[in-house]
């Protein structure tokens, strides 16, 4: 046929004729690593939330009627209750960024005929991170420190009564019913305080993020300039007996942090949950013991007794020549135990891990003797 060559040109090929060099790469692409400054957009430790409970369903208004029984009496059922708004602590949540500014519970259904009650409204569950503090008008109303712990933020309204409820000897045919009550309305302030066993405390560029990278699988940003870490990171240290110790990298503090200089108050509040502290000082600077004195002063000025928690002093950057000469002077000036190491080269990390386990075991025994359940990761 004369049309055969034209049909062969118009018909699609049975297989792809594109060369391998020009073919589109269909493999799964790896996600790009998020920088620390980009990560601050997703980390939120304060949130103002308006919660409203679900409204109760109205009562039913009907009279029973069937053949040979015209006047069967009232049979309007009660309405269902409105759903609550419940805050639930979830260990998978690490920030308040996914919490919306408004939540409302589901409404209850209206009562039906034949004495049928309306269905209750479903509860609205809001997942928040472990360590979330709930405040109302500056007053603490809940502290969610355990995984799965719940707090009813707003109660749902009660359902209305149907006309069957008002049946009495004096009124055999009630025609009135009640509407459902509105749900409770509140404005709450959520505040996140990082929950960890140990907290790395130090001035900017002391090597806290590098140390957390060396002892755990956490990947905080590391650079040669101060204030690289802009929000807390939690790393998990694994031991051979399957015990896990959580270590929090608190962003660097500066002098006057207790007076809210810089972002001092935003950083200091994350240290309150830590059971023991790891002071990280830079051994390469002149008089490194001055850093420890300044750090303890800032903690004590923020909250009395915070600097008296069990602690250990970590002298970082021991791989430098100036640090090795400052180490004996630091041990003379400091009463606490000093562990000299290098987060960059990994020197003497074993001593830190062993002492970290000792502090953890002591903390667990103390809480068990007081009848408390220790925090597990």
PDB file of N, CA and C in Angstrom, residues 119-165:
ATOM      1  N   UNK A 119     -24.945  10.477  68.547  1.00  0.00           N
ATOM      2  CA  UNK A 119     -23.572   9.997  68.763  1.00  0.00           C
ATOM      3  C   UNK A 119     -22.705  11.103  69.364  1.00  0.00           C
ATOM      4  N   UNK A 120     -21.789  10.692  70.236  1.00  0.00           N
ATOM      5  CA  UNK A 120     -20.848  11.647  70.815  1.00  0.00           C
ATOM      6  C   UNK A 120     -19.820  12.082  69.774  1.00  0.00           C
ATOM      7  N   UNK A 121     -19.371  13.304  69.872  1.00  0.00           N
ATOM      8  CA  UNK A 121     -18.347  13.802  68.964  1.00  0.00           C
ATOM      9  C   UNK A 121     -16.990  13.171  69.258  1.00  0.00           C
ATOM     10  N   UNK A 122     -16.223  12.924  68.235  1.00  0.00           N
ATOM     11  CA  UNK A 122     -14.893  12.334  68.407  1.00  0.00           C
ATOM     12  C   UNK A 122     -13.937  13.349  69.035  1.00  0.00           C
ATOM     13  N   UNK A 123     -12.991  12.823  69.817  1.00  0.00           N
ATOM     14  CA  UNK A 123     -12.001  13.684  70.447  1.00  0.00           C
ATOM     15  C   UNK A 123     -10.949  14.118  69.427  1.00  0.00           C
ATOM     16  N   UNK A 124     -10.444  15.307  69.604  1.00  0.00           N
ATOM     17  CA  UNK A 124      -9.380  15.841  68.767  1.00  0.00           C
ATOM     18  C   UNK A 124      -8.055  15.709  69.526  1.00  0.00           C
ATOM     19  N   UNK A 125      -7.166  14.842  69.015  1.00  0.00           N
ATOM     20  CA  UNK A 125      -5.870  14.626  69.650  1.00  0.00           C
ATOM     21  C   UNK A 125      -4.815  15.488  68.959  1.00  0.00           C
ATOM     22  N   UNK A 126      -4.040  16.195  69.766  1.00  0.00           N
ATOM     23  CA  UNK A 126      -2.961  17.051  69.270  1.00  0.00           C
ATOM     24  C   UNK A 126      -1.651  16.503  69.814  1.00  0.00           C
ATOM     25  N   UNK A 127      -0.772  16.053  68.942  1.00  0.00           N
ATOM     26  CA  UNK A 127       0.508  15.502  69.362  1.00  0.00           C
ATOM     27  C   UNK A 127       1.503  16.622  69.620  1.00  0.00           C
ATOM     28  N   UNK A 128       2.132  16.553  70.781  1.00  0.00           N
ATOM     29  CA  UNK A 128       3.145  17.537  71.166  1.00  0.00           C
ATOM     30  C   UNK A 128       4.390  16.777  71.619  1.00  0.00           C
ATOM     31  N   UNK A 129       5.557  17.402  71.585  1.00  0.00           N
ATOM     32  CA  UNK A 129       6.779  16.709  72.018  1.00  0.00           C
ATOM     33  C   UNK A 129       6.774  16.445  73.521  1.00  0.00           C
ATOM     34  N   UNK A 130       7.548  15.435  73.915  1.00  0.00           N
ATOM     35  CA  UNK A 130       7.744  15.163  75.332  1.00  0.00           C
ATOM     36  C   UNK A 130       8.546  16.304  75.944  1.00  0.00           C
ATOM     37  N   UNK A 131       8.073  16.812  77.076  1.00  0.00           N
ATOM     38  CA  UNK A 131       8.688  17.968  77.708  1.00  0.00           C
ATOM     39  C   UNK A 131       7.952  19.266  77.446  1.00  0.00           C
ATOM     40  N   UNK A 132       6.722  19.165  76.951  1.00  0.00           N
ATOM     41  CA  UNK A 132       5.932  20.361  76.662  1.00  0.00           C
ATOM     42  C   UNK A 132       5.272  20.862  77.938  1.00  0.00           C
ATOM     43  N   UNK A 133       5.418  22.134  78.179  1.00  0.00           N
ATOM     44  CA  UNK A 133       4.814  22.803  79.327  1.00  0.00           C
ATOM     45  C   UNK A 133       3.594  23.583  78.844  1.00  0.00           C
ATOM     46  N   UNK A 134       2.448  23.371  79.496  1.00  0.00           N
ATOM     47  CA  UNK A 134       1.192  24.023  79.109  1.00  0.00           C
ATOM     48  C   UNK A 134       0.884  25.110  80.136  1.00  0.00           C
ATOM     49  N   UNK A 135       0.731  26.339  79.654  1.00  0.00           N
ATOM     50  CA  UNK A 135       0.448  27.468  80.532  1.00  0.00           C
ATOM     51  C   UNK A 135      -0.832  28.163  80.092  1.00  0.00           C
ATOM     52  N   UNK A 136      -1.510  28.746  81.069  1.00  0.00           N
ATOM     53  CA  UNK A 136      -2.699  29.555  80.828  1.00  0.00           C
ATOM     54  C   UNK A 136      -2.623  30.802  81.692  1.00  0.00           C
ATOM     55  N   UNK A 137      -2.534  31.947  81.049  1.00  0.00           N
ATOM     56  CA  UNK A 137      -2.384  33.240  81.734  1.00  0.00           C
ATOM     57  C   UNK A 137      -1.135  33.249  82.621  1.00  0.00           C
ATOM     58  N   UNK A 138      -0.056  32.630  82.116  1.00  0.00           N
ATOM     59  CA  UNK A 138       1.184  32.603  82.867  1.00  0.00           C
ATOM     60  C   UNK A 138       1.254  31.560  83.951  1.00  0.00           C
ATOM     61  N   UNK A 139       0.202  30.778  84.151  1.00  0.00           N
ATOM     62  CA  UNK A 139       0.163  29.756  85.207  1.00  0.00           C
ATOM     63  C   UNK A 139       0.295  28.378  84.573  1.00  0.00           C
ATOM     64  N   UNK A 140       1.166  27.545  85.138  1.00  0.00           N
ATOM     65  CA  UNK A 140       1.393  26.209  84.599  1.00  0.00           C
ATOM     66  C   UNK A 140       0.215  25.313  84.970  1.00  0.00           C
ATOM     67  N   UNK A 141      -0.422  24.723  83.952  1.00  0.00           N
ATOM     68  CA  UNK A 141      -1.574  23.847  84.175  1.00  0.00           C
ATOM     69  C   UNK A 141      -1.258  22.394  83.862  1.00  0.00           C
ATOM     70  N   UNK A 142      -0.192  22.123  83.122  1.00  0.00           N
ATOM     71  CA  UNK A 142       0.162  20.741  82.794  1.00  0.00           C
ATOM     72  C   UNK A 142       1.625  20.699  82.397  1.00  0.00           C
ATOM     73  N   UNK A 143       2.251  19.559  82.678  1.00  0.00           N
ATOM     74  CA  UNK A 143       3.640  19.321  82.320  1.00  0.00           C
ATOM     75  C   UNK A 143       3.725  17.906  81.760  1.00  0.00           C
ATOM     76  N   UNK A 144       3.852  17.784  80.459  1.00  0.00           N
ATOM     77  CA  UNK A 144       3.841  16.491  79.780  1.00  0.00           C
ATOM     78  C   UNK A 144       5.277  16.006  79.626  1.00  0.00           C
ATOM     79  N   UNK A 145       5.714  15.173  80.563  1.00  0.00           N
ATOM     80  CA  UNK A 145       7.100  14.714  80.599  1.00  0.00           C
ATOM     81  C   UNK A 145       7.245  13.244  80.252  1.00  0.00           C
ATOM     82  N   UNK A 146       6.144  12.507  80.070  1.00  0.00           N
ATOM     83  CA  UNK A 146       6.207  11.087  79.757  1.00  0.00           C
ATOM     84  C   UNK A 146       5.543  10.814  78.413  1.00  0.00           C
ATOM     85  N   UNK A 147       6.063   9.819  77.701  1.00  0.00           N
ATOM     86  CA  UNK A 147       5.490   9.447  76.411  1.00  0.00           C
ATOM     87  C   UNK A 147       4.083   8.884  76.611  1.00  0.00           C
ATOM     88  N   UNK A 148       3.116   9.388  75.852  1.00  0.00           N
ATOM     89  CA  UNK A 148       1.738   8.944  75.951  1.00  0.00           C
ATOM     90  C   UNK A 148       0.914   9.681  76.990  1.00  0.00           C
ATOM     91  N   UNK A 149       1.506  10.601  77.726  1.00  0.00           N
ATOM     92  CA  UNK A 149       0.756  11.370  78.732  1.00  0.00           C
ATOM     93  C   UNK A 149      -0.208  12.328  78.038  1.00  0.00           C
ATOM     94  N   UNK A 150      -1.412  12.449  78.600  1.00  0.00           N
ATOM     95  CA  UNK A 150      -2.458  13.254  77.966  1.00  0.00           C
ATOM     96  C   UNK A 150      -2.941  14.345  78.916  1.00  0.00           C
ATOM     97  N   UNK A 151      -3.436  15.405  78.327  1.00  0.00           N
ATOM     98  CA  UNK A 151      -4.047  16.512  79.075  1.00  0.00           C
ATOM     99  C   UNK A 151      -5.221  17.039  78.277  1.00  0.00           C
ATOM    100  N   UNK A 152      -6.385  17.091  78.916  1.00  0.00           N
ATOM    101  CA  UNK A 152      -7.588  17.588  78.254  1.00  0.00           C
ATOM    102  C   UNK A 152      -7.533  19.115  78.249  1.00  0.00           C
ATOM    103  N   UNK A 153      -7.266  19.667  77.086  1.00  0.00           N
ATOM    104  CA  UNK A 153      -7.117  21.116  76.973  1.00  0.00           C
ATOM    105  C   UNK A 153      -8.463  21.826  76.972  1.00  0.00           C
ATOM    106  N   UNK A 154      -9.486  21.230  76.386  1.00  0.00           N
ATOM    107  CA  UNK A 154     -10.811  21.853  76.324  1.00  0.00           C
ATOM    108  C   UNK A 154     -11.857  20.735  76.340  1.00  0.00           C
ATOM    109  N   UNK A 155     -12.809  20.836  77.247  1.00  0.00           N
ATOM    110  CA  UNK A 155     -13.875  19.842  77.359  1.00  0.00           C
ATOM    111  C   UNK A 155     -14.985  20.147  76.347  1.00  0.00           C
ATOM    112  N   UNK A 156     -15.558  19.092  75.820  1.00  0.00           N
ATOM    113  CA  UNK A 156     -16.699  19.254  74.931  1.00  0.00           C
ATOM    114  C   UNK A 156     -17.973  19.552  75.702  1.00  0.00           C
ATOM    115  N   UNK A 157     -18.929  20.192  75.045  1.00  0.00           N
ATOM    116  CA  UNK A 157     -20.191  20.531  75.693  1.00  0.00           C
ATOM    117  C   UNK A 157     -21.097  19.315  75.853  1.00  0.00           C
ATOM    118  N   UNK A 158     -21.952  19.385  76.851  1.00  0.00           N
ATOM    119  CA  UNK A 158     -22.897  18.292  77.094  1.00  0.00           C
ATOM    120  C   UNK A 158     -24.038  18.347  76.080  1.00  0.00           C
ATOM    121  N   UNK A 159     -24.548  17.180  75.734  1.00  0.00           N
ATOM    122  CA  UNK A 159     -25.657  17.109  74.786  1.00  0.00           C
ATOM    123  C   UNK A 159     -26.968  17.580  75.389  1.00  0.00           C
ATOM    124  N   UNK A 160     -27.863  18.076  74.544  1.00  0.00           N
ATOM    125  CA  UNK A 160     -29.172  18.551  75.009  1.00  0.00           C
ATOM    126  C   UNK A 160     -30.110  17.398  75.326  1.00  0.00           C
ATOM    127  N   UNK A 161     -31.193  17.728  76.021  1.00  0.00           N
ATOM    128  CA  UNK A 161     -32.204  16.747  76.408  1.00  0.00           C
ATOM    129  C   UNK A 161     -33.355  16.757  75.409  1.00  0.00           C
ATOM    130  N   UNK A 162     -33.783  15.561  75.005  1.00  0.00           N
ATOM    131  CA  UNK A 162     -34.940  15.445  74.137  1.00  0.00           C
ATOM    132  C   UNK A 162     -36.245  15.612  74.906  1.00  0.00           C
ATOM    133  N   UNK A 163     -37.349  15.730  74.178  1.00  0.00           N
ATOM    134  CA  UNK A 163     -38.631  15.929  74.868  1.00  0.00           C
ATOM    135  C   UNK A 163     -39.059  14.689  75.654  1.00  0.00           C
ATOM    136  N   UNK A 164     -38.474  13.534  75.360  1.00  0.00           N
ATOM    137  CA  UNK A 164     -38.778  12.338  76.147  1.00  0.00           C
ATOM    138  C   UNK A 164     -38.291  12.501  77.572  1.00  0.00           C
ATOM    139  N   UNK A 165     -37.230  13.290  77.776  1.00  0.00           N
ATOM    140  CA  UNK A 165     -36.662  13.490  79.111  1.00  0.00           C
ATOM    141  C   UNK A 165     -37.625  14.251  80.014  1.00  0.00           C
TER     142      UNK A 165
END
